Short mmCIF file of C-alpha atoms in Angstrom, two decimals:
data_model
loop_
_atom_site.label_atom_id
_atom_site.label_comp_id
_atom_site.label_asym_id
_atom_site.label_seq_id
_atom_site.Cartn_x
_atom_site.Cartn_y
_atom_site.Cartn_z
CA MET A 1 -100.19 43.64 -59.85
CA ARG A 2 -97.28 44.25 -62.26
CA MET A 3 -96.35 47.72 -60.87
CA PRO A 4 -95.47 46.60 -57.37
CA ARG A 5 -93.27 43.80 -58.76
CA ARG A 6 -91.43 46.26 -61.00
CA GLY A 7 -91.04 48.60 -58.01
CA LEU A 8 -89.51 45.76 -55.99
CA VAL A 9 -87.07 44.99 -58.79
CA ILE A 10 -86.01 48.62 -58.99
CA GLN A 11 -85.71 48.81 -55.22
CA ALA A 12 -83.54 45.67 -55.08
CA ARG A 13 -81.25 46.94 -57.92
CA THR A 14 -80.93 50.31 -56.14
CA ARG A 15 -79.99 48.55 -52.88
CA TRP A 16 -77.26 46.45 -54.60
CA LEU A 17 -75.97 49.55 -56.38
CA LEU A 18 -75.65 51.38 -53.09
CA VAL A 19 -73.90 48.38 -51.49
CA GLY A 20 -71.44 48.26 -54.42
CA LEU A 21 -70.73 51.98 -54.12
CA ALA A 22 -70.11 51.61 -50.41
CA LEU A 23 -67.64 48.74 -50.98
CA LEU A 24 -65.83 50.70 -53.68
CA PHE A 25 -65.64 53.73 -51.43
CA SER A 26 -64.24 51.61 -48.58
CA LEU A 27 -61.59 50.03 -50.86
CA VAL A 28 -60.53 53.49 -52.17
CA LEU A 29 -60.32 54.79 -48.57
CA LEU A 30 -58.25 51.74 -47.46
CA MET A 31 -55.80 52.23 -50.36
CA TYR A 32 -55.58 55.94 -49.52
CA LEU A 33 -54.77 55.19 -45.90
CA LEU A 34 -52.10 52.65 -46.83
CA GLU A 35 -50.46 55.11 -49.27
CA CYS A 36 -50.56 58.07 -46.84
CA ALA A 37 -49.71 56.28 -43.67
CA PRO A 38 -46.31 57.39 -42.18
CA GLN A 39 -43.34 55.03 -42.34
CA THR A 40 -42.41 53.33 -39.10
CA ASP A 41 -38.81 52.85 -37.99
CA GLY A 42 -37.10 50.43 -35.61
CA ASN A 43 -37.84 52.70 -32.62
CA GLY A 44 -41.61 52.64 -33.06
CA SER A 45 -44.01 51.09 -30.67
CA LEU A 46 -45.07 47.48 -30.82
CA PRO A 47 -47.77 46.32 -33.19
CA GLY A 48 -51.21 46.35 -31.67
CA VAL A 49 -50.89 49.68 -29.80
CA VAL A 50 -53.99 51.84 -30.27
CA GLY A 51 -53.57 54.66 -32.75
CA GLU A 52 -50.49 53.35 -34.52
CA SER A 53 -50.31 53.67 -38.27
CA MET A 54 -48.37 51.26 -40.28
CA GLY A 55 -46.96 51.80 -43.81
CA LYS A 56 -47.65 49.48 -46.73
CA GLU A 57 -44.05 48.32 -46.68
CA TYR A 58 -44.45 47.17 -43.09
CA TYR A 59 -47.45 44.99 -43.92
CA GLN A 60 -45.68 43.63 -47.02
CA ALA A 61 -42.65 42.76 -44.92
CA LEU A 62 -44.87 41.23 -42.27
CA LEU A 63 -46.71 39.11 -44.82
CA GLN A 64 -43.42 37.98 -46.34
CA GLU A 65 -42.01 37.07 -42.93
CA GLN A 66 -45.17 35.10 -42.10
CA GLU A 67 -44.99 33.32 -45.47
CA GLU A 68 -41.35 32.38 -44.93
CA HIS A 69 -42.17 31.22 -41.41
CA TYR A 70 -44.95 28.89 -42.54
CA GLN A 71 -42.84 27.61 -45.44
CA ASN A 72 -40.09 26.72 -42.99
CA ARG A 73 -42.64 25.12 -40.65
CA ALA A 74 -44.10 23.07 -43.49
CA THR A 75 -40.67 21.93 -44.48
CA SER A 76 -39.90 21.00 -40.91
CA LEU A 77 -43.14 19.05 -40.53
CA LYS A 78 -42.55 17.16 -43.79
CA ARG A 79 -39.05 16.26 -42.60
CA GLN A 80 -40.31 15.00 -39.25
CA ILE A 81 -43.10 13.00 -40.86
CA ALA A 82 -40.60 11.40 -43.26
CA GLN A 83 -38.28 10.57 -40.36
CA LEU A 84 -41.17 9.05 -38.37
CA LYS A 85 -42.29 7.00 -41.33
CA GLN A 86 -38.75 5.72 -41.84
CA GLU A 87 -38.36 4.83 -38.20
CA LEU A 88 -41.70 3.03 -38.09
CA GLN A 89 -40.83 1.15 -41.30
CA GLU A 90 -37.46 0.10 -39.86
CA MET A 91 -39.03 -1.05 -36.66
CA SER A 92 -41.74 -2.94 -38.61
CA ASP A 93 -39.11 -4.60 -40.86
CA LYS A 94 -37.05 -5.56 -37.83
CA LEU A 95 -40.05 -7.04 -36.10
CA LYS A 96 -41.05 -8.87 -39.28
CA SER A 97 -37.58 -10.32 -39.53
CA LEU A 98 -37.76 -11.60 -35.97
CA GLN A 99 -41.22 -13.10 -36.58
CA GLU A 100 -40.04 -14.86 -39.72
CA LYS A 101 -37.10 -16.42 -37.73
CA LYS A 102 -39.57 -17.76 -35.19
CA SER A 103 -42.25 -18.87 -37.66
CA PRO A 104 -41.46 -18.81 -41.40
CA LYS A 105 -45.09 -19.47 -42.32
CA VAL A 106 -46.57 -16.25 -40.87
CA ASN A 107 -49.28 -15.02 -43.19
CA SER A 108 -49.99 -11.47 -44.21
CA MET A 109 -52.95 -11.11 -41.79
CA ASN A 110 -50.77 -11.97 -38.81
CA TYR A 111 -48.13 -9.56 -40.01
CA GLN A 112 -50.69 -6.76 -40.27
CA GLY A 113 -51.78 -7.49 -36.78
CA THR A 114 -48.12 -7.43 -35.69
CA LYS A 115 -47.66 -3.93 -37.20
CA GLU A 116 -50.72 -2.65 -35.30
CA GLN A 117 -49.44 -4.25 -32.14
CA THR A 118 -46.04 -2.64 -32.64
CA SER A 119 -47.62 0.80 -32.98
CA ASN A 120 -49.71 0.19 -29.90
CA ASP A 121 -46.66 -1.02 -27.93
CA LEU A 122 -44.68 2.07 -29.02
CA LEU A 123 -47.52 4.38 -28.00
CA GLU A 124 -47.88 2.61 -24.66
CA PHE A 125 -44.15 2.96 -24.05
CA LEU A 126 -44.20 6.68 -24.79
CA HIS A 127 -47.09 7.21 -22.35
CA SER A 128 -45.27 5.18 -19.74
CA GLN A 129 -42.34 7.64 -20.06
CA ILE A 130 -44.71 10.48 -19.25
CA ASP A 131 -46.06 8.61 -16.24
CA LYS A 132 -42.53 7.96 -14.92
CA ALA A 133 -41.41 11.57 -15.36
CA GLU A 134 -42.03 14.28 -12.76
CA VAL A 135 -44.74 15.96 -14.87
CA SER A 136 -48.04 15.70 -12.98
CA VAL A 137 -46.84 14.41 -9.61
CA GLY A 138 -43.72 15.40 -7.67
CA ALA A 139 -40.95 12.97 -6.90
CA LYS A 140 -39.45 12.26 -3.50
CA LEU A 141 -35.90 13.55 -3.55
CA PRO A 142 -33.13 12.95 -0.93
CA SER A 143 -32.04 16.66 -0.83
CA GLU A 144 -32.20 19.98 -2.61
CA TYR A 145 -29.34 18.80 -4.86
CA GLY A 146 -31.61 16.21 -6.47
CA VAL A 147 -33.90 18.83 -8.00
CA ILE A 148 -33.70 19.16 -11.81
CA PRO A 149 -34.20 22.94 -12.41
CA PHE A 150 -36.07 24.33 -15.34
CA GLU A 151 -34.62 26.80 -17.79
CA SER A 152 -36.97 29.56 -18.86
CA PHE A 153 -37.36 31.08 -22.33
CA THR A 154 -39.30 33.59 -24.36
CA SER A 155 -39.68 33.69 -28.10
CA MET A 156 -36.29 35.50 -28.26
CA LYS A 157 -34.21 34.58 -25.26
CA VAL A 158 -33.21 31.66 -23.05
CA PHE A 159 -32.39 32.14 -19.37
CA GLN A 160 -30.06 29.46 -18.16
CA LEU A 161 -28.38 28.29 -14.95
CA GLU A 162 -25.62 26.19 -16.40
CA MET A 163 -23.37 28.90 -17.89
CA GLY A 164 -19.76 27.78 -17.57
CA LEU A 165 -17.52 30.74 -18.29
CA THR A 166 -18.50 31.57 -21.87
CA ARG A 167 -22.29 31.39 -21.78
CA HIS A 168 -24.41 34.17 -20.36
CA PRO A 169 -27.35 34.12 -17.94
CA GLU A 170 -29.47 35.46 -20.76
CA GLU A 171 -28.70 34.75 -24.42
CA LYS A 172 -30.27 33.96 -27.74
CA PRO A 173 -30.15 30.29 -28.73
CA VAL A 174 -27.08 29.98 -30.95
CA ARG A 175 -27.43 26.49 -32.30
CA LYS A 176 -30.05 26.08 -35.09
CA ASP A 177 -31.40 22.87 -33.67
CA LYS A 178 -32.10 24.52 -30.30
CA ARG A 179 -33.91 27.46 -32.05
CA ASP A 180 -35.88 25.01 -34.08
CA GLU A 181 -36.80 23.01 -30.99
CA LEU A 182 -38.17 26.03 -29.17
CA VAL A 183 -40.12 27.26 -32.24
CA GLU A 184 -41.58 23.80 -32.72
CA VAL A 185 -42.65 23.66 -29.07
CA ILE A 186 -44.30 27.09 -29.15
CA GLU A 187 -46.20 26.12 -32.36
CA ALA A 188 -47.23 22.76 -30.91
CA GLY A 189 -48.71 24.62 -27.92
CA LEU A 190 -50.64 26.90 -30.28
CA GLU A 191 -52.00 23.81 -32.07
CA VAL A 192 -53.26 22.42 -28.77
CA ILE A 193 -54.97 25.70 -27.87
CA ASN A 194 -56.48 26.47 -31.21
CA ASN A 195 -57.61 22.90 -31.98
CA PRO A 196 -58.64 21.52 -28.59
CA ASP A 197 -59.58 17.88 -27.98
CA GLU A 198 -62.61 16.85 -25.92
CA GLU A 199 -60.33 16.11 -22.95
CA ASP A 200 -59.10 19.73 -22.98
CA GLY A 201 -62.29 20.75 -21.18
CA GLN A 202 -63.73 23.18 -23.66
CA ASP A 203 -67.38 23.11 -24.66
CA GLU A 204 -68.07 21.24 -27.83
CA ASP A 205 -70.72 23.86 -28.76
CA ASP A 206 -68.03 26.51 -29.00
CA GLY A 207 -67.36 26.87 -32.71
CA VAL A 208 -64.14 28.19 -34.24
CA GLY A 209 -65.83 31.53 -34.81
CA ASP A 210 -66.65 31.87 -31.06
CA ARG A 211 -63.15 30.94 -29.87
CA GLN A 212 -60.21 33.28 -29.65
CA LEU A 213 -57.38 32.03 -31.83
CA TYR A 214 -53.92 32.46 -30.41
CA SER A 215 -50.73 33.27 -32.39
CA GLU A 216 -47.02 33.27 -31.67
CA ASN A 217 -47.30 36.91 -30.53
CA ASP A 218 -49.43 35.68 -27.61
CA PHE A 219 -46.70 33.46 -26.22
CA ILE A 220 -45.51 34.93 -22.95
CA GLU A 221 -42.95 32.54 -21.48
CA GLY A 222 -42.05 28.88 -21.12
CA TYR A 223 -40.01 26.53 -19.03
CA TYR A 224 -38.25 23.31 -19.94
CA ARG A 225 -36.10 20.68 -18.31
CA THR A 226 -34.75 17.30 -19.28
CA GLU A 227 -34.73 14.09 -17.32
CA ARG A 228 -32.02 12.19 -19.04
CA ASP A 229 -33.72 8.74 -18.91
CA LYS A 230 -37.26 9.91 -19.66
CA GLY A 231 -37.55 13.03 -21.83
CA THR A 232 -38.02 16.81 -21.88
CA GLN A 233 -40.91 18.58 -20.21
CA TYR A 234 -42.21 21.97 -21.41
CA GLU A 235 -44.53 24.36 -19.59
CA LEU A 236 -45.93 27.03 -21.94
CA PHE A 237 -47.98 30.12 -21.17
CA TYR A 238 -49.98 32.25 -23.64
CA LYS A 239 -52.03 35.43 -23.08
CA LYS A 240 -53.89 37.86 -25.23
CA MET A 241 -52.52 41.40 -25.01
CA ASP A 242 -55.85 42.89 -23.80
CA GLY A 243 -56.84 40.05 -21.54
CA MET A 244 -55.95 38.65 -18.09
CA GLU A 245 -56.60 34.99 -18.88
CA TYR A 246 -53.58 32.80 -19.44
CA ARG A 247 -53.52 29.57 -21.39
CA HIS A 248 -51.20 26.95 -19.94
CA VAL A 249 -50.06 24.00 -21.98
CA THR A 250 -47.78 21.14 -20.78
CA LEU A 251 -45.92 19.15 -23.39
CA PHE A 252 -43.56 16.26 -23.01
CA ARG A 253 -41.06 14.90 -25.54
CA PRO A 254 -40.38 11.37 -24.39
CA PHE A 255 -37.15 9.59 -25.13
CA GLY A 256 -37.36 6.30 -26.95
CA PRO A 257 -35.59 3.11 -25.99
CA LEU A 258 -31.82 2.95 -26.35
CA MET A 259 -30.68 1.84 -29.81
CA LYS A 260 -27.33 0.46 -30.72
CA VAL A 261 -25.44 2.63 -33.21
CA LYS A 262 -22.24 0.64 -33.39
CA SER A 263 -20.05 -1.74 -31.43
CA GLU A 264 -16.38 -1.94 -32.17
CA THR A 265 -13.01 -2.89 -30.75
CA VAL A 266 -10.38 -0.15 -30.72
CA ASP A 267 -6.73 -1.19 -30.59
CA ILE A 268 -4.53 1.68 -29.35
CA SER A 269 -1.50 -0.41 -28.42
CA ARG A 270 0.55 0.86 -31.36
CA SER A 271 -0.83 4.39 -31.47
CA ILE A 272 2.08 6.84 -31.15
CA ILE A 273 1.36 10.40 -29.95
CA ASN A 274 3.61 13.24 -31.06
CA ILE A 275 3.46 15.76 -28.22
CA ILE A 276 4.32 19.19 -29.61
CA VAL A 277 5.27 21.99 -27.26
CA PRO A 278 6.13 25.54 -28.41
CA LEU A 279 8.43 27.34 -26.04
CA ALA A 280 10.32 30.59 -25.49
CA GLY A 281 12.32 31.04 -22.29
CA ARG A 282 10.62 29.72 -19.12
CA THR A 283 13.23 26.99 -18.58
CA GLU A 284 12.11 26.37 -14.95
CA ALA A 285 8.59 25.60 -16.21
CA PHE A 286 10.07 23.30 -18.89
CA ALA A 287 12.07 21.41 -16.26
CA GLN A 288 8.87 20.81 -14.29
CA PHE A 289 7.08 19.72 -17.52
CA MET A 290 9.83 17.20 -18.27
CA GLN A 291 9.51 15.76 -14.78
CA ASN A 292 5.83 14.96 -15.47
CA PHE A 293 6.79 13.77 -18.97
CA ARG A 294 9.28 11.36 -17.52
CA ASP A 295 6.85 9.90 -14.99
CA VAL A 296 3.84 9.61 -17.41
CA CYS A 297 5.27 9.19 -20.92
CA ILE A 298 8.55 7.43 -20.39
CA HIS A 299 7.84 5.22 -17.43
CA GLN A 300 4.11 4.49 -17.93
CA ASP A 301 2.85 5.08 -21.48
CA LYS A 302 6.01 4.46 -23.56
CA ARG A 303 4.26 5.33 -26.91
CA VAL A 304 5.09 9.02 -27.36
CA HIS A 305 7.43 11.28 -29.31
CA LEU A 306 8.26 14.73 -27.95
CA THR A 307 8.73 17.71 -30.34
CA VAL A 308 9.90 20.96 -28.74
CA VAL A 309 9.88 24.07 -30.92
CA TYR A 310 12.05 26.69 -29.28
CA PHE A 311 11.99 30.44 -30.21
CA GLY A 312 15.14 32.57 -29.71
CA GLN A 313 18.54 31.91 -28.33
CA ASP A 314 18.14 32.83 -24.65
CA GLY A 315 17.69 29.64 -22.74
CA LEU A 316 18.13 27.35 -25.73
CA SER A 317 21.21 25.70 -24.24
CA GLU A 318 19.42 25.05 -20.94
CA VAL A 319 16.53 23.37 -22.81
CA LYS A 320 19.03 21.17 -24.76
CA GLY A 321 20.70 20.25 -21.47
CA ILE A 322 17.39 19.26 -19.86
CA LEU A 323 16.49 17.02 -22.83
CA GLU A 324 19.94 15.41 -22.98
CA SER A 325 19.87 14.76 -19.22
CA VAL A 326 16.52 13.06 -19.44
CA ALA A 327 17.79 11.01 -22.40
CA ARG A 328 20.83 9.82 -20.53
CA GLU A 329 18.97 8.91 -17.31
CA THR A 330 16.04 7.09 -19.02
CA ASP A 331 17.50 6.02 -22.37
CA PHE A 332 14.72 7.94 -24.09
CA HIS A 333 15.67 9.33 -27.51
CA ASN A 334 12.29 9.85 -29.15
CA TYR A 335 12.43 13.62 -29.16
CA THR A 336 13.03 16.41 -31.65
CA LEU A 337 14.22 19.93 -30.86
CA VAL A 338 13.38 22.53 -33.53
CA SER A 339 15.12 25.87 -33.05
CA LEU A 340 13.66 29.08 -34.54
CA ASN A 341 15.57 32.37 -34.17
CA GLU A 342 12.47 34.54 -34.24
CA GLU A 343 9.78 36.11 -32.08
CA PHE A 344 7.44 33.64 -30.28
CA ASN A 345 4.37 32.66 -32.21
CA ARG A 346 2.43 29.73 -30.83
CA GLY A 347 0.64 28.93 -34.03
CA ARG A 348 3.84 28.89 -36.10
CA GLY A 349 5.55 26.78 -33.46
CA LEU A 350 2.89 24.10 -33.54
CA ASP A 351 2.77 24.22 -37.34
CA MET A 352 6.54 23.74 -37.54
CA GLY A 353 6.32 20.88 -35.04
CA ALA A 354 3.64 19.15 -37.06
CA ARG A 355 5.62 19.48 -40.37
CA ALA A 356 8.90 18.37 -38.71
CA TRP A 357 7.50 14.80 -38.42
CA GLU A 358 8.63 12.81 -41.42
CA LYS A 359 7.27 9.31 -40.69
CA GLY A 360 3.85 9.62 -42.28
CA GLU A 361 0.57 9.66 -40.34
CA VAL A 362 0.71 10.35 -36.61
CA LEU A 363 -1.62 11.48 -33.77
CA MET A 364 -0.54 14.90 -32.47
CA PHE A 365 -1.21 16.45 -29.10
CA PHE A 366 -0.73 20.21 -29.10
CA CYS A 367 0.45 21.02 -25.62
CA ASP A 368 1.81 23.91 -23.52
CA VAL A 369 4.62 23.88 -21.04
CA ASP A 370 2.18 24.70 -18.19
CA VAL A 371 -0.01 21.67 -18.81
CA TYR A 372 0.05 18.57 -16.57
CA PHE A 373 -1.48 15.36 -17.98
CA THR A 374 -1.88 11.79 -16.96
CA ALA A 375 -1.43 8.45 -18.73
CA GLU A 376 -5.26 8.04 -18.71
CA PHE A 377 -5.55 11.29 -20.67
CA LEU A 378 -3.18 10.01 -23.37
CA ASN A 379 -5.51 7.01 -23.86
CA SER A 380 -8.46 9.39 -24.04
CA CYS A 381 -6.54 11.33 -26.71
CA ARG A 382 -6.13 8.10 -28.73
CA LEU A 383 -9.74 7.00 -28.30
CA ASN A 384 -11.38 10.30 -29.26
CA ALA A 385 -9.40 11.23 -32.39
CA GLU A 386 -9.73 9.33 -35.65
CA PRO A 387 -8.17 10.26 -39.01
CA GLY A 388 -10.65 11.72 -41.42
CA LYS A 389 -13.52 11.36 -38.93
CA LYS A 390 -13.00 13.24 -35.62
CA VAL A 391 -10.73 15.55 -33.64
CA PHE A 392 -10.53 15.79 -29.90
CA TYR A 393 -10.82 19.16 -28.03
CA PRO A 394 -10.68 18.41 -24.29
CA VAL A 395 -11.66 21.07 -21.74
CA VAL A 396 -8.70 21.65 -19.40
CA PHE A 397 -9.17 22.12 -15.65
CA SER A 398 -7.29 25.31 -14.90
CA LEU A 399 -5.80 25.71 -11.45
CA TYR A 400 -5.98 28.98 -9.51
CA ASN A 401 -3.11 30.83 -7.87
CA PRO A 402 -1.88 28.48 -5.17
CA ALA A 403 -0.72 31.48 -3.06
CA ILE A 404 -4.42 32.41 -2.76
CA VAL A 405 -5.93 28.93 -2.62
CA TYR A 406 -3.60 27.78 0.09
CA ALA A 407 -3.11 31.12 1.87
CA ASN A 408 -3.80 29.52 5.25
CA GLN A 409 -0.70 27.28 4.84
CA ASP A 410 2.94 28.33 5.20
CA ILE A 411 3.73 27.09 1.70
CA PRO A 412 1.55 25.60 -1.02
CA PRO A 413 1.56 21.78 -1.27
CA PRO A 414 3.44 19.98 -4.04
CA VAL A 415 1.91 20.19 -7.54
CA GLU A 416 0.71 16.60 -7.41
CA GLN A 417 -1.42 17.42 -4.35
CA GLN A 418 -2.95 20.47 -6.00
CA LEU A 419 -4.45 18.40 -8.84
CA VAL A 420 -8.02 18.26 -7.48
CA HIS A 421 -11.33 19.27 -9.10
CA LYS A 422 -12.76 21.67 -6.55
CA LYS A 423 -14.57 24.94 -6.95
CA ASP A 424 -12.04 26.91 -4.98
CA SER A 425 -8.99 25.22 -6.58
CA GLY A 426 -9.76 25.77 -10.28
CA PHE A 427 -12.30 25.87 -13.05
CA TRP A 428 -13.11 24.21 -16.36
CA ARG A 429 -11.45 26.32 -18.98
CA ASP A 430 -14.27 26.13 -21.46
CA PHE A 431 -13.10 29.25 -23.37
CA GLY A 432 -9.75 27.69 -24.22
CA PHE A 433 -9.07 25.59 -27.37
CA GLY A 434 -5.28 25.28 -27.28
CA MET A 435 -5.05 21.66 -26.05
CA THR A 436 -6.16 19.35 -28.84
CA CYS A 437 -5.52 15.90 -30.22
CA GLN A 438 -5.78 15.47 -34.02
CA TYR A 439 -4.16 13.55 -36.77
CA ARG A 440 -1.44 15.17 -38.88
CA THR A 441 -3.28 14.65 -42.19
CA ASP A 442 -6.45 16.28 -40.84
CA PHE A 443 -4.40 19.27 -39.59
CA LEU A 444 -2.70 19.73 -42.96
CA THR A 445 -5.92 19.19 -44.92
CA VAL A 446 -7.83 21.84 -42.99
CA GLY A 447 -5.04 24.33 -43.62
CA GLY A 448 -3.38 24.45 -40.15
CA PHE A 449 -3.10 27.63 -38.10
CA ASP A 450 -3.51 31.20 -39.24
CA LEU A 451 0.13 32.23 -39.18
CA GLU A 452 -0.80 35.91 -39.46
CA VAL A 453 -1.84 35.86 -35.79
CA LYS A 454 1.05 37.23 -33.74
CA GLY A 455 1.85 36.82 -30.06
CA TRP A 456 -0.68 35.46 -27.57
CA GLY A 457 -4.09 34.05 -28.23
CA GLY A 458 -6.45 33.68 -31.16
CA GLU A 459 -4.68 31.06 -33.31
CA ASP A 460 -6.36 28.14 -31.46
CA VAL A 461 -9.85 29.59 -31.96
CA HIS A 462 -9.27 29.98 -35.71
CA LEU A 463 -8.23 26.35 -36.06
CA TYR A 464 -11.15 25.21 -33.95
CA ARG A 465 -13.61 27.10 -36.18
CA LYS A 466 -12.12 25.50 -39.28
CA TYR A 467 -13.06 22.10 -37.93
CA LEU A 468 -16.50 23.30 -36.88
CA HIS A 469 -17.11 24.47 -40.43
CA GLY A 470 -15.91 21.19 -41.95
CA ASP A 471 -17.16 17.58 -41.99
CA LEU A 472 -15.14 16.18 -39.12
CA MET A 473 -16.79 15.50 -35.80
CA VAL A 474 -15.44 17.69 -32.98
CA VAL A 475 -15.39 15.92 -29.62
CA ARG A 476 -15.54 18.56 -26.88
CA THR A 477 -15.67 17.43 -23.25
CA PRO A 478 -14.07 17.99 -19.87
CA VAL A 479 -11.48 15.36 -19.01
CA PRO A 480 -10.20 14.65 -15.50
CA GLY A 481 -6.55 13.97 -16.50
CA LEU A 482 -5.65 17.37 -17.99
CA PHE A 483 -4.61 20.35 -15.81
CA HIS A 484 -3.36 23.86 -16.57
CA LEU A 485 -0.95 24.90 -13.87
CA TRP A 486 -1.12 28.50 -12.65
CA HIS A 487 1.63 30.87 -13.65
CA GLU A 488 2.17 34.62 -13.69
CA LYS A 489 0.72 36.06 -16.87
CA HIS A 490 1.96 39.21 -18.58
CA CYS A 491 -0.08 40.92 -21.24
CA ALA A 492 2.28 42.70 -23.63
CA ASP A 493 1.65 46.22 -24.91
CA GLU A 494 2.30 45.00 -28.45
CA LEU A 495 -0.85 42.88 -28.57
CA THR A 496 -3.84 43.98 -30.58
CA PRO A 497 -6.80 45.38 -28.62
CA GLU A 498 -8.73 42.13 -29.11
CA GLN A 499 -5.75 39.96 -27.98
CA TYR A 500 -5.05 42.25 -25.01
CA ARG A 501 -8.70 41.96 -23.92
CA MET A 502 -8.52 38.21 -24.15
CA CYS A 503 -5.27 38.18 -22.24
CA ILE A 504 -6.62 40.34 -19.40
CA GLN A 505 -9.82 38.22 -19.28
CA SER A 506 -7.75 35.05 -19.02
CA LYS A 507 -5.57 36.56 -16.35
CA ALA A 508 -8.61 37.50 -14.21
CA MET A 509 -10.17 34.11 -14.67
CA ASN A 510 -7.03 32.33 -13.63
CA GLU A 511 -6.31 34.16 -10.34
CA ALA A 512 -8.88 32.79 -7.86
CA SER A 513 -12.44 31.69 -7.33
CA HIS A 514 -15.35 34.13 -6.83
CA SER A 515 -15.34 33.57 -3.07
CA HIS A 516 -11.59 33.96 -2.70
CA LEU A 517 -11.53 37.12 -4.77
CA GLY A 518 -14.36 38.46 -2.55
CA MET A 519 -12.28 37.78 0.57
CA LEU A 520 -9.43 39.78 -0.98
CA VAL A 521 -11.71 42.67 -1.96
CA PHE A 522 -13.26 42.87 1.54
CA ARG A 523 -10.00 42.10 3.43
CA ASP A 524 -9.95 45.47 5.25
CA GLU A 525 -13.54 45.07 6.29
CA ILE A 526 -12.82 41.55 7.57
CA GLU A 527 -9.76 42.65 9.52
CA ALA A 528 -11.70 45.53 11.12
CA HIS A 529 -14.38 43.05 12.21
CA LEU A 530 -11.74 40.74 13.72
CA ARG A 531 -10.20 43.59 15.62
CA LYS A 532 -13.58 44.60 17.07
CA GLN A 533 -14.30 40.98 18.05
CA ALA A 534 -10.87 40.73 19.77
CA TYR A 535 -11.41 44.01 21.61
CA ARG A 536 -14.84 42.95 22.79
CA THR A 537 -13.52 39.61 23.98
CA ASN A 538 -10.62 41.23 25.85
CA SER A 539 -12.97 43.76 27.46
CA GLU A 540 -15.33 41.02 28.72
CA ALA A 541 -12.35 39.02 30.09
CA ALA A 542 -11.04 42.11 31.90
CA GLY A 543 -14.46 42.83 33.33
#
């Protein structure tokens, strides 16, 4: 009886020894493969392709990337949880304060019930936002213009309809908050798929080991759109590389109720604006500018100072004559003429105009001679700039070449009648940052313009970026009362390649709308068609 037991012991020990040797051999083989695997470069195939060998460095980099990703995700979740706790606490405190005003003798039990009721009310409100939004059921719309289109995205790109003139149909999200939003949404969709609730329709018997777990690499595409009074809807699609089954997740980020941030009275009755205009030549344009200045600033607003910084000697006497004529006719003497006998430099001109003011703090409007503005814009300038807090960068509406826009008329209408916001008359100049309202101390504190920039273009972008990198709020918005009048543009050979490219781009943008340019390009084809139509009509009439 003892021999069989001993034999079993020896047999068991032998089996464990063989298993250990097999594991040791497998480990040695794995290390050998990792050491001998060829290095992959940026032109290799995607991970997951059959037969691909990855170097140890690749896996180390992949592990490090995943570790950094989850650390960032954990930090983001902690921050969101802290924010939610703070908001709930503030809401609870506010509700408690209201209850105490109504009934000072509220006991702790009632307050606890009130907190629970508040949470339930908040949850009910958020669900009501989902019900109101066009998520599960379509809405009846008056026309095709009432549709709120989606924008689509992948893990790397966003495909957008609203482009303006600087954004592209396809681009990477530039703002960090937008990138974080899309990453958070993709991960939230994965959480829904990998940890389903009972209502998701999956069998309760399916354990985690029997389910396929999805990762960020399985995200195919998504769509999102925002209803301004309800929230943002996300449609997400995931698929395994070797499968044909898609997982579809719909998420909704409801907007909460409106909350008052502040309420204040702003007195702009004594706010003087120093309008600074750099100039070289172009006396006819300056005469037109002064006509608008007379109508808006002298007759209506009456709270402005004009600073003209003139470069060179040619035309200087004419500019002086125009200013003196306006002063005599209107009794307006709040102007300064700074003369610089040097080559034109817009940044230096505006810088000299800002420093020429010797009466302390003042709101400045950096303007060009081709800009037409209204009295309403001057008030917008005052309301959206605040010393030490915010600067105003309005988006100008740039008018196209009137000879093309009004080609069907004998002569273009007066300038005042051209000031309309239509697709074929102009465009929002969202790539221009030259027109701006800011206080003198803010301008000097940030360091002013880069005076090394010569000639046309570039100085305004440098200043704009300085504010973006600082603590002041930048208010950027289209305004209806600010127009850039069309004028012939000449791109000098002395410009740097970057400046020349910007100048040519601006010249092309300013000429005409897409449809009008198309009519010019296909003019010969259109005329040939009209001749054929006329010949056919005449032939039928003769027959």
